[in-house]
Coordinates of C-alpha atoms and ligand atoms in Angstrom, one line a residue:
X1 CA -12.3 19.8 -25.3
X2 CA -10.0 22.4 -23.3
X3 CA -7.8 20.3 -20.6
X4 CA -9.1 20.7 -17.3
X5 CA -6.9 20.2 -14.1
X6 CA -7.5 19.7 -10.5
X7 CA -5.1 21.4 -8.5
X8 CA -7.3 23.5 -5.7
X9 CA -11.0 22.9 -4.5
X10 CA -12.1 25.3 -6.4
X11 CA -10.6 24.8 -9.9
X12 CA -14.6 23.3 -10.5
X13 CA -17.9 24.5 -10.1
X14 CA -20.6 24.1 -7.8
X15 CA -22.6 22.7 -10.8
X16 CA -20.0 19.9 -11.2
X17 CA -19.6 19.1 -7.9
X18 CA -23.5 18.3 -7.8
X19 CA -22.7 16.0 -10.5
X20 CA -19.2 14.6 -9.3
X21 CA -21.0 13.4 -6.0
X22 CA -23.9 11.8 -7.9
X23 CA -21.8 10.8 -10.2
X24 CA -18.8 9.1 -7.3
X25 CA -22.4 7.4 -5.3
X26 CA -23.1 5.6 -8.9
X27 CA -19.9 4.4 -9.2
X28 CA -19.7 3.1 -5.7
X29 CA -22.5 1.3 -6.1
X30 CA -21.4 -0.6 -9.1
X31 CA -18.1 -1.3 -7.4
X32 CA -19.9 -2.9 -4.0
X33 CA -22.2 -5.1 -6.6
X34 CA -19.3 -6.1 -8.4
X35 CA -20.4 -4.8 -11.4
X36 CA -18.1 -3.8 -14.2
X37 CA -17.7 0.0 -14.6
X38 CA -15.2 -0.2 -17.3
X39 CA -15.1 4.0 -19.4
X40 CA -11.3 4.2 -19.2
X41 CA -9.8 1.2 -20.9
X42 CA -6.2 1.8 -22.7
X43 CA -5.9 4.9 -20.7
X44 CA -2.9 5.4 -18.1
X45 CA -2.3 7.4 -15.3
X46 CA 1.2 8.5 -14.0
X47 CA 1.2 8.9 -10.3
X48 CA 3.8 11.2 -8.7
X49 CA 4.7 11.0 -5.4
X50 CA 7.2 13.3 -3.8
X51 CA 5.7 12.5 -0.3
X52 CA 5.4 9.3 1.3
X53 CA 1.3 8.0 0.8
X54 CA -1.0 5.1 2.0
X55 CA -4.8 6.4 1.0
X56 CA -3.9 8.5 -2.4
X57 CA -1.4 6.0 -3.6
X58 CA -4.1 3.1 -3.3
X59 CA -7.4 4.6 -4.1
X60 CA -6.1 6.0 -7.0
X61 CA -4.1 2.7 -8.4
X62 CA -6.7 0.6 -7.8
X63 CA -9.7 2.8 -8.9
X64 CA -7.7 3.3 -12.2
X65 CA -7.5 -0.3 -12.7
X66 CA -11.0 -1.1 -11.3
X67 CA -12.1 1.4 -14.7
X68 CA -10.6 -0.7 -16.7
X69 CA -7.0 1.4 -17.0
X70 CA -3.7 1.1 -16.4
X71 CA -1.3 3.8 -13.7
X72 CA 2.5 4.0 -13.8
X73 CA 4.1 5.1 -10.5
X74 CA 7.1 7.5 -10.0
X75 CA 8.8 8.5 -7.0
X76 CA 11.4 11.3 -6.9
X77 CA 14.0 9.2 -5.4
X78 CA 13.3 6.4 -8.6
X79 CA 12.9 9.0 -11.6
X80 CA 15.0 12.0 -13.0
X81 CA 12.7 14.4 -10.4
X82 CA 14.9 13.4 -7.8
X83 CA 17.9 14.5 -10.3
X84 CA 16.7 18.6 -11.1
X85 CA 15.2 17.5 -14.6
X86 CA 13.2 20.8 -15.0
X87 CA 9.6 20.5 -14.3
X88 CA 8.2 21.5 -17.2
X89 CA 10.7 19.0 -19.2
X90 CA 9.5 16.3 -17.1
X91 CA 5.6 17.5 -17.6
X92 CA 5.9 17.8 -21.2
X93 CA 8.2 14.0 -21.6
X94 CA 5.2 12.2 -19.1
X95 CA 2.3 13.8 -20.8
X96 CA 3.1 12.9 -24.3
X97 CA 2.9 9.1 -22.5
X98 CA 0.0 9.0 -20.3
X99 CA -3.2 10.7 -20.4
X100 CA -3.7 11.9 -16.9
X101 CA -1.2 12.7 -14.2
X102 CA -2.2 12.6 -10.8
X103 CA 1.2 14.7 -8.0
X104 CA 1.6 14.9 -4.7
X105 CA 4.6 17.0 -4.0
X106 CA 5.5 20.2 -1.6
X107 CA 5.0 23.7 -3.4
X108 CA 1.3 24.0 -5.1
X109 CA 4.3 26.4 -7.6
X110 CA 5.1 22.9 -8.8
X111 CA 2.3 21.3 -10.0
X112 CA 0.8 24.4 -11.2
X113 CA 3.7 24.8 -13.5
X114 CA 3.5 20.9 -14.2
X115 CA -0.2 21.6 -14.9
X116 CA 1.3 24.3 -17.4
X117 CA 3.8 22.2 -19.5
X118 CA 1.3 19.1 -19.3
X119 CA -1.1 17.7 -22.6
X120 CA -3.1 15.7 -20.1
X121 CA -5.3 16.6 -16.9
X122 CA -3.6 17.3 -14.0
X123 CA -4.9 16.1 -10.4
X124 CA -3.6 17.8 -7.0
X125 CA -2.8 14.1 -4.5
X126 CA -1.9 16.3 -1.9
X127 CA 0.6 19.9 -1.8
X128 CA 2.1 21.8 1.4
X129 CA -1.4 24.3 0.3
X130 CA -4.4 22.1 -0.6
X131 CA -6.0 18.8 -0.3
X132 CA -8.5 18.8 -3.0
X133 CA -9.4 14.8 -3.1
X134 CA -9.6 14.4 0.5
X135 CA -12.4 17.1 1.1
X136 CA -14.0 15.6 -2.1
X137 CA -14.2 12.8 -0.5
X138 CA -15.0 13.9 3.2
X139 CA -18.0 16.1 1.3
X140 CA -18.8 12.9 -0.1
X141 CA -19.0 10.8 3.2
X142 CA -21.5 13.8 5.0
X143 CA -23.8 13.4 2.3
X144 CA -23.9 9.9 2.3
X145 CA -24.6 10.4 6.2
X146 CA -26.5 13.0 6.6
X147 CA -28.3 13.2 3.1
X148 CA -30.7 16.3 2.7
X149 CA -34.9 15.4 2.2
X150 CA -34.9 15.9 -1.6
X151 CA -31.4 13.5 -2.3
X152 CA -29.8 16.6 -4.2
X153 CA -26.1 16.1 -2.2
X154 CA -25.5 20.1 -2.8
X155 CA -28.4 20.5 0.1
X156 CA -26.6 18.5 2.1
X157 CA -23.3 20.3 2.5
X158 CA -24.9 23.8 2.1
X159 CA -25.5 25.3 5.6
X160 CA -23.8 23.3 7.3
X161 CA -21.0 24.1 10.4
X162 CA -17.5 22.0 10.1
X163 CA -15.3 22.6 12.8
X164 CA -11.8 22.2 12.1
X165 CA -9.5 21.7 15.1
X166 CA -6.0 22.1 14.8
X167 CA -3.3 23.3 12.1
X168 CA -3.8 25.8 9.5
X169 CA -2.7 23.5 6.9
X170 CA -3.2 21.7 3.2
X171 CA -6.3 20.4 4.9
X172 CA -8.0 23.5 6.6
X173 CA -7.2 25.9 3.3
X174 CA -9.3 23.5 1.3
X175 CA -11.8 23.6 3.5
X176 CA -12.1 27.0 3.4
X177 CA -12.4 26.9 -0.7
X178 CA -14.9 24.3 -0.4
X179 CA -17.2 26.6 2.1
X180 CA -16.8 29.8 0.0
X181 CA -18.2 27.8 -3.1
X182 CA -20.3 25.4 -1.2
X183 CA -22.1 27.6 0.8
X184 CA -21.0 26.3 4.0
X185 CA -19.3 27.7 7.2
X186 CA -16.0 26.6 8.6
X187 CA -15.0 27.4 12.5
X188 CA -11.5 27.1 12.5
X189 CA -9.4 26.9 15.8
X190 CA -5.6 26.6 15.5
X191 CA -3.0 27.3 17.7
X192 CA -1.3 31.1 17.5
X193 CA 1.5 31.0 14.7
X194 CA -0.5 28.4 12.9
X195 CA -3.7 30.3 11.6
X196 CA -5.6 30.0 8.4
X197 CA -4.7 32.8 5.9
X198 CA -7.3 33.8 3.4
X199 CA -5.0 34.8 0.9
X200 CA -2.5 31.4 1.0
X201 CA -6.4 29.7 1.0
X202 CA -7.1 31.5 -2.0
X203 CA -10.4 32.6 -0.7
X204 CA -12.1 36.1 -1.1
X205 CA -15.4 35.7 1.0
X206 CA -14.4 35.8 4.8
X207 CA -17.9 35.4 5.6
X208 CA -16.9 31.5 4.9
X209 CA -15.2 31.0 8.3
X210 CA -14.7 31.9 11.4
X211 CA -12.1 32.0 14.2
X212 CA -11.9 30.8 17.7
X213 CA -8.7 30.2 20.1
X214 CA -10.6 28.0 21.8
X215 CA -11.3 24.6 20.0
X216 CA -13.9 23.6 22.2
X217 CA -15.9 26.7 21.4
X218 CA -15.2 25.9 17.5
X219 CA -17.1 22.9 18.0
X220 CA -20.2 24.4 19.4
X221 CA -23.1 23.5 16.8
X222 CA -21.0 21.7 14.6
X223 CA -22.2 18.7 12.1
X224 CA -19.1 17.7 11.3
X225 CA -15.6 17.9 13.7
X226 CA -12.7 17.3 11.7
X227 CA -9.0 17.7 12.7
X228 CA -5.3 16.3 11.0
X229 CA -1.9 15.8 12.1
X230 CA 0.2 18.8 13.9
X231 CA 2.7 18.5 11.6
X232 CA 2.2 17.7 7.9
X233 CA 4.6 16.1 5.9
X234 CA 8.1 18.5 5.1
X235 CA 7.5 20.3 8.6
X236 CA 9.2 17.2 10.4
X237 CA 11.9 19.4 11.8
X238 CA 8.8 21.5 13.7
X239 CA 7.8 18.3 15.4
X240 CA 8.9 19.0 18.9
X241 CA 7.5 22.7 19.2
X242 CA 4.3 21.7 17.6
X243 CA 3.9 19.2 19.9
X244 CA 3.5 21.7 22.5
X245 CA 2.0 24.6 20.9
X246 CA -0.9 22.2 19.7
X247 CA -1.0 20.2 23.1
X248 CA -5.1 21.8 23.8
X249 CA -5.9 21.3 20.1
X250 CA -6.7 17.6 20.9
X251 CA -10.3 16.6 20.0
X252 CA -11.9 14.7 22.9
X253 CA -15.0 14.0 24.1
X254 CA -15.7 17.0 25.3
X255 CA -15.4 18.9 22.2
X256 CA -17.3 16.5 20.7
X257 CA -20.5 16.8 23.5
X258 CA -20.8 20.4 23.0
X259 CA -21.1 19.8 18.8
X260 CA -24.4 18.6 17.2
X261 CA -25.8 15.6 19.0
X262 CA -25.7 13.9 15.8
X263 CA -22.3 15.2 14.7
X264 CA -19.5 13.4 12.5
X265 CA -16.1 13.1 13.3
X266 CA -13.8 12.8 10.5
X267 CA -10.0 12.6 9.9
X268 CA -7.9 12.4 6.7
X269 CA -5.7 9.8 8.4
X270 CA -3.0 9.1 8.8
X271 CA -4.0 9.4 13.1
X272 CA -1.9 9.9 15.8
X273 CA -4.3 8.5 18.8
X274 CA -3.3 10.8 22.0
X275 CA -2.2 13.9 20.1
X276 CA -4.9 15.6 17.4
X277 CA -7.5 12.8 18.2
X278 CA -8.5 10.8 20.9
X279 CA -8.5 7.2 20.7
X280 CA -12.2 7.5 22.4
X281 CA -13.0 9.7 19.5
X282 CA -11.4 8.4 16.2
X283 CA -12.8 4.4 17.6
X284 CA -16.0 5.5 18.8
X285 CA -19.8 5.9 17.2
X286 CA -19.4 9.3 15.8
X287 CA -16.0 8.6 13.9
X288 CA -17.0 7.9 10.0
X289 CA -12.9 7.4 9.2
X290 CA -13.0 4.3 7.7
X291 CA -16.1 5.0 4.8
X292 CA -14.2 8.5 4.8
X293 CA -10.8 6.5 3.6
X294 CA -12.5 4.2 1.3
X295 CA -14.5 7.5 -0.3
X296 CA -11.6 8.9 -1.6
X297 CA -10.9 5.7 -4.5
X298 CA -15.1 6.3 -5.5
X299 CA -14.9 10.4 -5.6
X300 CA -11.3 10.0 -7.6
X301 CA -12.9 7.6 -9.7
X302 CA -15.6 9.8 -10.9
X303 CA -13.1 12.7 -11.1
X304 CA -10.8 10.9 -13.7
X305 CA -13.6 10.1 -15.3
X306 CA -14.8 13.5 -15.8
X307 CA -11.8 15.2 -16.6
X308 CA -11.3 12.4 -19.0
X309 CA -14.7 12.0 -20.6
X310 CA -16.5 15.3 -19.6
X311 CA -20.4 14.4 -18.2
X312 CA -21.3 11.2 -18.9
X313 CA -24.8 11.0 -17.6
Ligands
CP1 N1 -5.3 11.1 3.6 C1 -4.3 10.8 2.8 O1 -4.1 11.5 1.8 O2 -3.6 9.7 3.1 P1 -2.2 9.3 2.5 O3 -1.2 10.2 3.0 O4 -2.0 7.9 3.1 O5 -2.3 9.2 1.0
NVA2 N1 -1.8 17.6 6.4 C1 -1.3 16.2 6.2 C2 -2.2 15.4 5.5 C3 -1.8 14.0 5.2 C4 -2.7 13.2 4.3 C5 0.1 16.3 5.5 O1 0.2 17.2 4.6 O2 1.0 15.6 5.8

């Protein structure tokens, strides 16, 4: 079998999608019965963080272990990445080792050249461009919420309107890859200067998305808001003009009244209550953060298991 990486949303298909959510609501289910789901013993994963990490760096250590595996971790300031080894030296050294890499680092140039140099699957834990995991995950949490009549999870994302409030980031170009091959429609509202850019996104359909300036008008209809941080990790020196630029790009209660009556708020987390979010928002009934943040260990699970095993069921 040809090695298969995971470094943007769209690096699968919309046929393994459909089976990468069945496949992550089996494995949940197993896990919340206590019931041993065991398909990757003797295997390791190397985890690579360049970035600091809460979510990625639990969900994937323990969901490795829960499969019966085993994970190394690496920072840059504790290996020879901190120290200019050459990428591809340091891809083709870990590789030979492990048998699945998972990176989160700045430059998607890095881990795509990683991704070249490596023997073993390569997974995408977060880059300055994409998020892959997290809207895996976030796909995951609408379609355990708002599951379509006939239980396919495909019919439950296609159609439908996410609004995405905020920065033109990691986050909002993955959504915009997950809408052109989902079938789904993003209405994205960021600040001027902080726009989504097709290209950077790596999209071709603009029919996947549209723009508002004002937020509140993005969120018309939607059945899902969804915002992030103003400032991503490595933009720290931005912090102060951000602050100000994105000061309107708050999602409040308003925003959220003039959405779907049933609409879901999500966030990737980590939140920052009183800037992005509200508190009233991200604490109250239509804020799905918490099954959002536990989703991403059962979606990564059934992804390492796929690009380890191939279709298993
Ligand atoms: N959402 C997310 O990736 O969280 P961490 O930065 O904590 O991993
Ligand atoms: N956009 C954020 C997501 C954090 C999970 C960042 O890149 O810092």
């Amino acid at each position: 079998m040809s090695i298969r990486h995971y470094l943007k949303f769209n690096d699968l298909s919309v046929r393994e999608y459909g089976y990468l959510l069945e496949r992550s609501a089996l494995i949940k289910r197993k896990f919340k019965q206590y019931e041993k789901h065991h398909p990757l013993v003797d295997r390791t994963l190397a985890m690579i963080f360049e970035k600091a990490s809460t979510r990625t760096r639990v969900s994937f250590e323990a969901g490795m272990y829960q499969m019966g595996g085993s994970v190394v971790h690496l920072t840059t300031g504790d290996s020879q990445l901190g120290r200019a080894e050459p990428i591809e030296d340091s891809a083709r050294v870990i590789s030979r080792m492990v048998d699945i890499v998972m990176i989160r680092t700045f430059g998607q140039d890095k881990i795509e050249k990683f991704a070249q140099f490596s023997r073993v699957p390569v997974i995408n834990g977060l880059t300055n461009e994409f998020h892959p995991c997290q809207i895996l995950a976030d796909l995951f949490t609408l379609t355990e919420y708002r599951p379509a009549p006939g239980g396919n999870p495909l019919d439950a994302i296609k159609g439908k309107v996410v609004a995405w409030v905020g920065d033109g980031n990691n986050m909002a170009n993955t959504w915009l890859q997950a809408a052109e091959l989902l079938d789904f429609t993003v209405h994205v509202s960021t600040p001027s200067g902080y726009e989504v850019d097709a290209q950077l996104a790596g999209i071709s359909n603009p029919g996947c998305y549209r723009v508002f300036s004002d937020p509140k008008a993005a969120c018309q209809g939607a059945d899902l808001v969804t915002t992030d941080v103003w400032t991503s990790m490595g933009y720290e020196a931005e912090n102060e003009v951000r602050r100000a630029a994105f000061r309107q790009w708050c999602v409040d209660t308003d925003m959220m009244a003039v959405a779907k009556p049933d609409a879901l708020f999500m966030h990737c987390l980590p939140a920052h209550r009183g800037e992005e979010v509200t508190a009233e928002v991200i604490d109250g009934p239509q804020s799905v953060v918490w099954d959002e943040a536990e989703n991403r260990m059962h979606v990564q699970k059934a992804l390492m298991e796929y690009l380890l095993l191939g279709q298993v069921a």
